[in-house]
Coordinates of C-alpha atoms in Angstrom, one line a residue:
X1352 CA 36.9 7.1 -47.7
X1353 CA 35.6 3.7 -47.2
X1354 CA 31.6 3.8 -46.3
X1355 CA 30.7 2.5 -43.1
X1356 CA 28.4 -0.2 -42.7
X1357 CA 26.4 -1.6 -39.5
X1358 CA 23.6 -4.2 -38.6
X1359 CA 21.2 -1.0 -37.7
X1360 CA 21.3 2.6 -37.6
X1361 CA 19.5 4.4 -35.0
X1362 CA 18.4 7.6 -35.0
X1363 CA 18.4 9.4 -31.6
X1364 CA 19.8 8.0 -28.0
X1365 CA 17.2 8.7 -25.9
X1366 CA 14.6 5.7 -24.2
X1367 CA 13.5 4.3 -27.5
X1368 CA 16.8 4.1 -29.0
X1369 CA 18.7 3.3 -26.1
X1370 CA 16.6 0.3 -25.5
X1371 CA 16.4 -0.8 -29.0
X1372 CA 20.2 -0.7 -29.3
X1373 CA 20.5 -2.9 -26.3
X1374 CA 18.3 -5.4 -27.3
X1375 CA 20.0 -5.7 -31.0
X1376 CA 23.6 -5.7 -28.8
X1377 CA 22.1 -8.6 -26.8
X1378 CA 21.8 -10.7 -30.0
X1379 CA 25.1 -9.6 -31.3
X1380 CA 24.3 -6.9 -33.8
X1381 CA 26.5 -4.4 -34.8
X1382 CA 24.6 -1.1 -33.7
X1383 CA 25.0 2.7 -34.1
X1384 CA 23.2 5.3 -32.6
X1385 CA 23.0 9.1 -34.1
X1386 CA 22.7 11.3 -31.5
X1387 CA 22.2 15.5 -32.3
X1388 CA 22.4 16.6 -28.5
X1389 CA 24.9 15.8 -25.7
X1390 CA 24.0 13.8 -22.7
X1391 CA 22.8 14.3 -20.5
X1392 CA 20.1 16.5 -21.7
X1393 CA 16.5 18.1 -20.0
X1394 CA 13.8 16.1 -21.4
X1395 CA 10.2 16.0 -20.0
X1396 CA 8.3 12.7 -19.4
X1397 CA 9.3 12.4 -16.1
X1398 CA 6.6 10.0 -14.7
X1399 CA 7.3 6.2 -16.1
X1400 CA 4.6 3.5 -16.1
X1401 CA 5.0 0.2 -14.6
X1402 CA 5.0 -1.4 -18.0
X1403 CA 8.1 0.0 -18.6
X1404 CA 10.1 -1.8 -15.9
X1405 CA 9.2 -5.1 -18.2
X1406 CA 10.6 -3.2 -21.2
X1407 CA 13.9 -2.2 -19.2
X1408 CA 14.4 -5.7 -18.1
X1409 CA 14.2 -7.2 -21.4
X1410 CA 16.8 -5.0 -22.8
X1411 CA 18.8 -5.7 -19.5
X1412 CA 18.8 -2.1 -18.4
X1413 CA 16.5 -2.6 -15.5
X1414 CA 19.4 -3.3 -13.1
X1415 CA 21.2 0.1 -13.5
X1416 CA 17.9 1.9 -13.4
X1417 CA 17.2 0.6 -9.7
X1418 CA 21.4 0.8 -9.0
X1419 CA 20.9 4.9 -10.1
X1420 CA 17.5 5.5 -8.4
X1421 CA 19.0 6.9 -4.9
X1422 CA 22.0 8.8 -6.6
X1423 CA 20.0 10.5 -9.2
X1424 CA 16.9 11.1 -6.9
X1425 CA 14.6 8.6 -8.7
X1426 CA 10.9 8.7 -6.7
X1427 CA 9.4 5.4 -6.0
X1428 CA 6.1 5.5 -8.0
X1429 CA 3.1 3.2 -7.5
X1430 CA 0.2 4.9 -8.5
X1431 CA -1.9 8.3 -9.3
X1432 CA -3.7 10.4 -7.6
X1433 CA -6.3 12.4 -9.0
X1434 CA -7.8 15.8 -7.5
X1435 CA -10.7 17.7 -8.7
X1436 CA -13.0 20.3 -7.1
X1437 CA -12.3 18.9 -3.4
X1438 CA -12.4 15.7 -5.0
X1439 CA -9.3 13.3 -4.3
X1440 CA -8.8 9.9 -5.4
X1441 CA -6.4 7.2 -6.5
X1442 CA -5.2 4.1 -7.7
X1443 CA -3.0 1.8 -6.7
X1444 CA -0.5 0.5 -9.5
X1445 CA 0.4 -2.8 -7.6
X1446 CA -3.4 -3.4 -7.4
X1447 CA -4.1 -4.1 -11.2
X1448 CA -5.9 -6.8 -13.5
X1449 CA -2.8 -7.3 -15.7
X1450 CA 0.4 -9.2 -14.5
X1451 CA 3.9 -7.4 -14.9
X1452 CA 5.4 -5.2 -12.4
X1453 CA 3.7 -2.9 -10.3
X1454 CA 6.0 -0.1 -9.3
X1455 CA 8.1 2.3 -11.2
X1456 CA 10.0 5.7 -10.6
X1457 CA 9.5 9.1 -11.7
X1458 CA 13.1 10.0 -12.9
X1459 CA 14.9 13.7 -14.0
X1460 CA 15.0 12.6 -17.4
X1461 CA 18.5 13.9 -18.1
X1462 CA 19.7 11.4 -16.2
X1463 CA 17.3 8.4 -16.7
X1464 CA 18.1 9.1 -20.6
X1465 CA 22.0 9.1 -19.9
X1466 CA 21.7 6.0 -17.6
X1467 CA 20.2 4.2 -20.3
X1468 CA 22.4 5.3 -23.0
X1469 CA 25.2 4.0 -21.0
X1470 CA 23.9 0.8 -20.5
X1471 CA 23.8 0.5 -24.2
X1472 CA 27.0 1.5 -24.6
X1473 CA 28.0 -1.0 -21.6
X1474 CA 26.7 -3.6 -24.2
X1475 CA 28.6 -2.7 -27.1
X1476 CA 26.1 0.0 -28.7
X1477 CA 28.4 2.7 -30.5
X1478 CA 26.7 6.1 -29.8
X1479 CA 27.9 9.5 -31.9
X1480 CA 27.1 12.3 -29.7
X1481 CA 26.9 15.6 -31.4
X1482 CA 26.3 14.5 -35.1
X1483 CA 23.4 15.3 -36.6
X1484 CA 21.3 13.7 -39.7
X1485 CA 21.4 15.7 -42.9
X1486 CA 19.5 13.4 -45.1
X1487 CA 18.5 9.8 -45.3
X1488 CA 18.1 7.7 -48.4
X1489 CA 15.4 4.6 -47.9
X1490 CA 14.9 3.7 -51.6
X1491 CA 18.0 1.4 -51.7
X1492 CA 17.9 -2.2 -49.9
X1493 CA 20.3 -0.8 -47.5
X1494 CA 19.1 2.7 -46.3
X1495 CA 22.1 5.4 -45.9
X1496 CA 22.2 8.3 -43.8
X1497 CA 24.4 11.6 -44.4
X1498 CA 25.7 12.5 -41.2
X1499 CA 27.2 16.2 -40.1
X1500 CA 30.0 15.4 -37.0
X1501 CA 30.5 17.9 -34.3
X1502 CA 33.8 19.0 -36.0
X1503 CA 31.3 20.1 -39.2
X1504 CA 32.3 17.3 -41.6
X1505 CA 30.0 15.4 -43.2
X1506 CA 29.5 11.5 -43.6
X1507 CA 27.7 8.9 -44.9
X1508 CA 26.7 5.6 -42.9
X1509 CA 24.4 2.7 -44.1
X1510 CA 22.7 -0.1 -41.7
X1511 CA 20.8 -3.1 -43.0
X1512 CA 17.8 -1.2 -40.9
X1513 CA 16.9 2.2 -39.9
X1514 CA 15.1 3.0 -36.9
X1515 CA 14.0 6.7 -35.8
X1516 CA 14.1 7.1 -32.4
X1517 CA 14.8 11.0 -32.5
X1518 CA 11.8 11.9 -30.4
X1519 CA 9.8 15.6 -31.3
X1520 CA 13.1 15.7 -33.6
X1521 CA 10.9 13.5 -35.6
X1522 CA 13.9 13.4 -38.1
X1523 CA 12.2 10.6 -40.9
X1524 CA 8.7 12.2 -40.8
X1525 CA 10.2 15.5 -41.7
X1526 CA 13.1 13.9 -44.4
X1527 CA 10.2 11.6 -46.0
X1528 CA 7.4 13.8 -45.8
X1529 CA 5.6 11.6 -43.6
X1530 CA 4.1 14.5 -41.2
X1531 CA 0.3 14.2 -40.1
X1532 CA -1.5 16.6 -38.1
X1533 CA -2.6 15.5 -35.1
X1534 CA -6.7 14.3 -34.4
X1535 CA -6.2 16.3 -30.9
X1536 CA -6.6 19.9 -30.1
X1537 CA -3.1 21.9 -30.3
X1538 CA -2.3 22.3 -26.2
X1539 CA 0.4 23.9 -24.6
X1540 CA 2.6 23.0 -21.8
X1541 CA 4.5 25.1 -18.9
X1542 CA 6.6 23.3 -16.5
X1543 CA 9.6 23.5 -14.5
X1544 CA 11.4 21.9 -11.6
X1545 CA 10.5 23.3 -8.1
X1546 CA 12.3 23.0 -4.9
X1547 CA 8.7 21.7 -3.6
X1548 CA 9.2 22.3 0.3
X1549 CA 6.1 20.5 0.8
X1550 CA 5.1 19.5 4.5
X1551 CA 1.4 18.7 4.2
X1552 CA 2.1 15.4 5.6
X1553 CA -1.1 14.1 3.6
X1554 CA 0.5 14.0 0.6
X1555 CA 2.1 10.8 -1.3
X1556 CA 5.3 11.2 -2.8
X1557 CA 5.0 7.6 -4.2
X1558 CA 2.2 8.7 -6.7
X1559 CA 1.8 11.7 -9.4
X1560 CA -0.7 14.4 -8.4
X1561 CA -2.5 15.3 -11.4
X1562 CA -5.4 18.1 -11.1
X1563 CA -8.2 19.3 -12.8
X1564 CA -8.4 22.8 -13.1
X1565 CA -11.4 24.0 -10.7
X1566 CA -13.1 26.0 -13.4
X1567 CA -12.3 24.3 -16.6
X1568 CA -11.7 20.7 -17.0
X1569 CA -9.7 20.3 -19.6
X1570 CA -7.0 22.1 -18.2
X1571 CA -4.8 20.0 -16.0
X1572 CA -2.1 20.1 -14.0
X1573 CA 1.1 17.6 -12.8
X1574 CA 2.9 17.4 -10.0
X1575 CA 5.6 14.6 -10.0
X1576 CA 7.9 14.5 -6.8
X1577 CA 11.6 13.1 -6.8
X1578 CA 13.4 11.9 -3.5
X1579 CA 15.1 15.1 -3.2
X1580 CA 12.9 17.4 -2.2
X1581 CA 12.4 18.8 -5.9
X1582 CA 9.4 18.3 -8.0
X1583 CA 8.5 18.8 -11.5
X1584 CA 4.8 20.9 -12.2
X1585 CA 3.2 21.9 -14.9
X1586 CA 0.6 22.8 -16.7
X1587 CA -1.6 21.6 -19.6
X1588 CA -4.5 23.7 -21.9
X1589 CA -5.6 24.6 -25.2
X1590 CA -3.6 28.2 -26.2
X1591 CA -6.3 30.4 -26.0
X1592 CA -6.7 29.9 -22.1
X1593 CA -2.7 31.1 -21.2
X1594 CA -2.1 35.0 -21.7
X1595 CA 0.6 34.7 -24.5
X1596 CA 1.7 38.5 -23.2
X1597 CA 3.0 36.7 -19.6
X1598 CA 6.0 35.1 -19.4
X1599 CA 6.0 31.4 -19.5
X1600 CA 7.0 31.6 -15.6
X1601 CA 3.8 34.2 -14.7
X1602 CA 1.9 31.9 -16.4
X1603 CA 2.4 28.5 -14.7
X1604 CA 2.8 30.5 -11.1
X1605 CA -0.6 32.3 -11.7
X1606 CA -2.0 29.1 -12.7
X1607 CA -0.7 27.3 -9.7
X1608 CA -2.7 29.9 -7.6
X1609 CA -6.0 29.5 -9.2
X1610 CA -5.7 25.2 -8.1
X1611 CA -6.4 25.7 -4.2
X1612 CA -5.1 21.9 -3.3
X1613 CA -1.4 23.1 -5.4
X1614 CA -1.6 26.5 -4.1
X1615 CA -1.3 24.9 -0.5
X1616 CA 1.2 22.3 -1.2
X1617 CA 3.2 24.3 -3.2
X1618 CA 2.9 27.7 -0.7
X1619 CA 6.6 27.5 0.1
X1620 CA 7.8 25.9 -3.2
X1621 CA 10.7 28.1 -5.5
X1622 CA 11.5 27.4 -9.1
X1623 CA 15.0 26.3 -9.5
X1624 CA 15.2 26.4 -13.6
X1625 CA 13.9 28.1 -16.4
X1626 CA 9.9 27.7 -17.0
X1627 CA 9.7 26.4 -20.4
X1628 CA 6.7 25.6 -22.9
X1629 CA 6.0 23.0 -25.3
X1630 CA 3.6 24.3 -27.8
X1631 CA 1.4 21.7 -30.1
X1632 CA 3.1 18.6 -28.9
X1633 CA 0.9 15.9 -30.4
X1634 CA 1.9 14.5 -33.6
X1635 CA 1.2 11.7 -35.9
X1636 CA 2.2 10.4 -39.5
X1637 CA 0.6 9.0 -42.6
X1638 CA 2.8 5.2 -41.8
X1639 CA 5.4 4.0 -39.3
X1640 CA 7.3 2.0 -41.6
X1641 CA 9.0 1.0 -45.0
X1642 CA 10.5 -2.1 -45.8
X1643 CA 13.9 -1.0 -44.4
X1644 CA 13.2 1.3 -41.8
X1645 CA 10.7 2.1 -39.0
X1646 CA 9.5 5.0 -36.5
X1647 CA 9.2 4.4 -32.8
X1648 CA 8.1 5.9 -29.7
X1649 CA 7.1 9.8 -30.2
X1650 CA 9.0 9.9 -33.8
X1651 CA 5.9 8.6 -34.9
X1652 CA 2.9 9.4 -32.8
X1653 CA 2.4 11.6 -29.7
X1654 CA -0.5 11.8 -28.2
X1655 CA -0.7 14.0 -25.1
X1656 CA 1.4 13.5 -21.2
X1657 CA -1.8 13.3 -19.3
X1658 CA -1.1 9.6 -18.6
X1659 CA 2.7 9.7 -19.1
X1660 CA 2.2 7.3 -21.8
X1661 CA 5.1 8.3 -24.3
X1662 CA 7.7 6.5 -22.4
X1663 CA 5.5 3.4 -22.3
X1664 CA 5.1 3.4 -25.9
X1665 CA 8.4 4.4 -27.1
X1666 CA 9.6 1.2 -25.4
X1667 CA 7.0 -0.9 -26.7
X1668 CA 7.8 0.1 -29.9
X1669 CA 11.4 -0.7 -29.3
X1670 CA 10.2 -3.8 -27.8
X1671 CA 8.0 -4.9 -30.8
X1672 CA 10.4 -3.7 -33.7
X1673 CA 13.5 -5.7 -32.7
X1674 CA 12.8 -9.3 -33.0
X1675 CA 11.3 -8.5 -36.6
X1676 CA 14.7 -6.9 -37.6
X1677 CA 16.5 -9.9 -36.2
X1678 CA 14.7 -12.0 -38.2
X1679 CA 14.8 -9.7 -41.3
X1680 CA 18.9 -10.1 -40.8
X1681 CA 18.4 -13.8 -40.5
X1682 CA 16.8 -13.7 -43.9
X1683 CA 13.6 -14.3 -43.0
X1684 CA 10.5 -12.6 -44.6
X1685 CA 8.6 -10.0 -42.0
X1686 CA 5.4 -8.2 -42.4
X1687 CA 6.0 -5.1 -40.7
X1688 CA 2.3 -3.6 -40.7
X1689 CA 1.4 -6.9 -39.3
X1690 CA 3.5 -7.5 -36.2
X1691 CA 5.0 -4.0 -35.8
X1692 CA 2.3 -1.3 -36.6
X1693 CA -1.0 -2.8 -36.2
X1694 CA 0.1 -4.1 -32.2
X1695 CA 1.6 -0.7 -31.6
X1696 CA -1.5 0.8 -32.7
X1697 CA -4.0 -1.5 -30.4
X1698 CA -2.2 0.1 -27.7
X1699 CA -1.7 3.4 -29.0
X1700 CA -5.5 3.5 -29.8
X1701 CA -6.5 2.3 -26.3
X1702 CA -4.3 4.9 -24.8
X1703 CA -6.4 7.4 -27.0
X1704 CA -9.5 6.2 -25.9
X1705 CA -8.4 7.3 -22.4
X1706 CA -6.9 10.7 -23.3
X1707 CA -10.1 12.0 -25.0
X1708 CA -12.3 10.8 -22.3
X1709 CA -10.3 12.6 -19.8
X1710 CA -10.6 16.2 -22.1
X1711 CA -14.2 15.7 -22.5
X1712 CA -14.9 14.9 -18.9
X1713 CA -15.9 11.2 -19.6
X1714 CA -12.9 9.6 -17.4
X1715 CA -13.0 12.0 -15.1
X1716 CA -16.9 11.3 -14.4
X1717 CA -15.7 7.3 -13.7
X1718 CA -12.5 8.3 -11.7
X1719 CA -14.5 10.2 -9.4
X1720 CA -17.4 7.7 -8.9
X1721 CA -18.2 7.0 -5.5
X1722 CA -19.0 3.1 -6.1
X1723 CA -16.6 1.7 -7.9
X1724 CA -16.7 -2.0 -8.5
X1725 CA -13.1 -3.3 -7.5
X1726 CA -12.7 -5.9 -10.8
X1727 CA -13.4 -3.1 -13.3
X1728 CA -10.9 -0.6 -10.9
X1729 CA -8.1 -3.3 -11.5
X1730 CA -8.6 -3.0 -15.1
X1731 CA -8.8 0.7 -15.3
X1732 CA -5.5 0.6 -13.1
X1733 CA -3.9 -1.5 -15.4
X1734 CA -4.3 0.8 -18.0
X1735 CA -3.4 3.9 -16.0
X1736 CA 0.1 1.8 -15.1
X1737 CA 0.9 1.3 -19.0
X1738 CA -0.7 -2.4 -19.7
X1739 CA -2.4 -1.3 -22.9
X1740 CA -1.8 -4.1 -24.9
X1741 CA -3.0 -6.8 -22.3
X1742 CA -6.0 -7.9 -24.5
X1743 CA -7.1 -10.1 -21.9
X1744 CA -8.5 -7.1 -20.4
X1745 CA -11.8 -6.1 -21.8
X1746 CA -11.1 -1.9 -21.6
X1747 CA -7.8 -2.7 -23.9
X1748 CA -9.4 -5.1 -26.5
X1749 CA -12.7 -3.0 -26.7
X1750 CA -11.4 0.0 -25.4
X1751 CA -13.8 2.7 -26.9
X1752 CA -17.0 0.8 -26.3
X1753 CA -16.7 -0.6 -22.8
X1754 CA -15.3 2.3 -21.9
X1755 CA -18.7 4.1 -23.0
X1756 CA -21.0 1.5 -21.1
X1757 CA -19.1 2.2 -18.0
X1758 CA -19.4 5.6 -18.2
X1759 CA -22.7 5.4 -19.0
X1760 CA -23.6 3.0 -15.6
X1761 CA -21.5 5.8 -13.6
X1762 CA -23.7 8.7 -14.7
X1763 CA -27.1 6.5 -14.7
X1764 CA -26.2 5.7 -10.8

């Protein structure tokens, strides 16, 4: 049997795979995506950040998202609201330091991911659903992938470059022994979709609501509204905080009862799908690339869901890698460490600073501080909007040092 050869083989048809595929197809590259599941399929990570819209635009997919918003109940989003022990604050992402879109959507990922994958197919990308990657060989110049088809047949494809966009499947980290424990503690999340029946006129459906547990500052909740009157609701904390003898639904509903604002907002809410749980979701790798492959998004590193950075990091990784692949296919010498891993890590490390500061309480001190300076607030808003690669923002360029100074100023007032 003749071996199939593609310019690029991508593992996974989620957002990073679809966007990378669409961008490569726009460059007239022959692209194959191998996807284990069938779309649409459920996924978590439903509150996009405005920075995503720029990446979707570059891939020629943003119009499809806008066009499908009403049909799929994507909720217009312009910011993030926070609640802690009766204190309320919010960030309007249109009032930010960085240039670029200030609004986006909260999306049901099954429909959103399917929309992006269909958009990539429309541009000429071939997607094989129900096909599973069994093995890879990246030792030769052309990496090869052994695949099991939906009928059980095994076959091999080659690519001039290989991308792992498998998300939490983390195919290459498993097959190439690249796994590295995350520096973050193990945390669990419990979540479901609700018919929310929220009737409080003060509730802003245009923003994700993040609530801090009234007694434990390292436990938090998300409430992500959709435009059809449903919402995604979840709670996140370290495993010992949850009673493992209870069902996931019991855990989630009990924790909602413990947060007065959520108990009020969701008083008439009804669970409309099974409550799910993800345990130990934070992950890292020893390296993000080899000579002929690279890891995108969650296949490389996933920090934490608190600031909804996952899809943004995934799309940024796609936008960084595609021009480098194009150069390599055109015979140019590329430096993936310098031009892919390092710049991607810059933004990931910025998010890491703010995620760490959220859990130890420093970021909570900052956002609930009563006398915020508008210019600094705009810089923080930019990061929360996903602009974690804007080096003109000092809270990006020197995130840890700048944030610590800001926190000390807030505590000393």
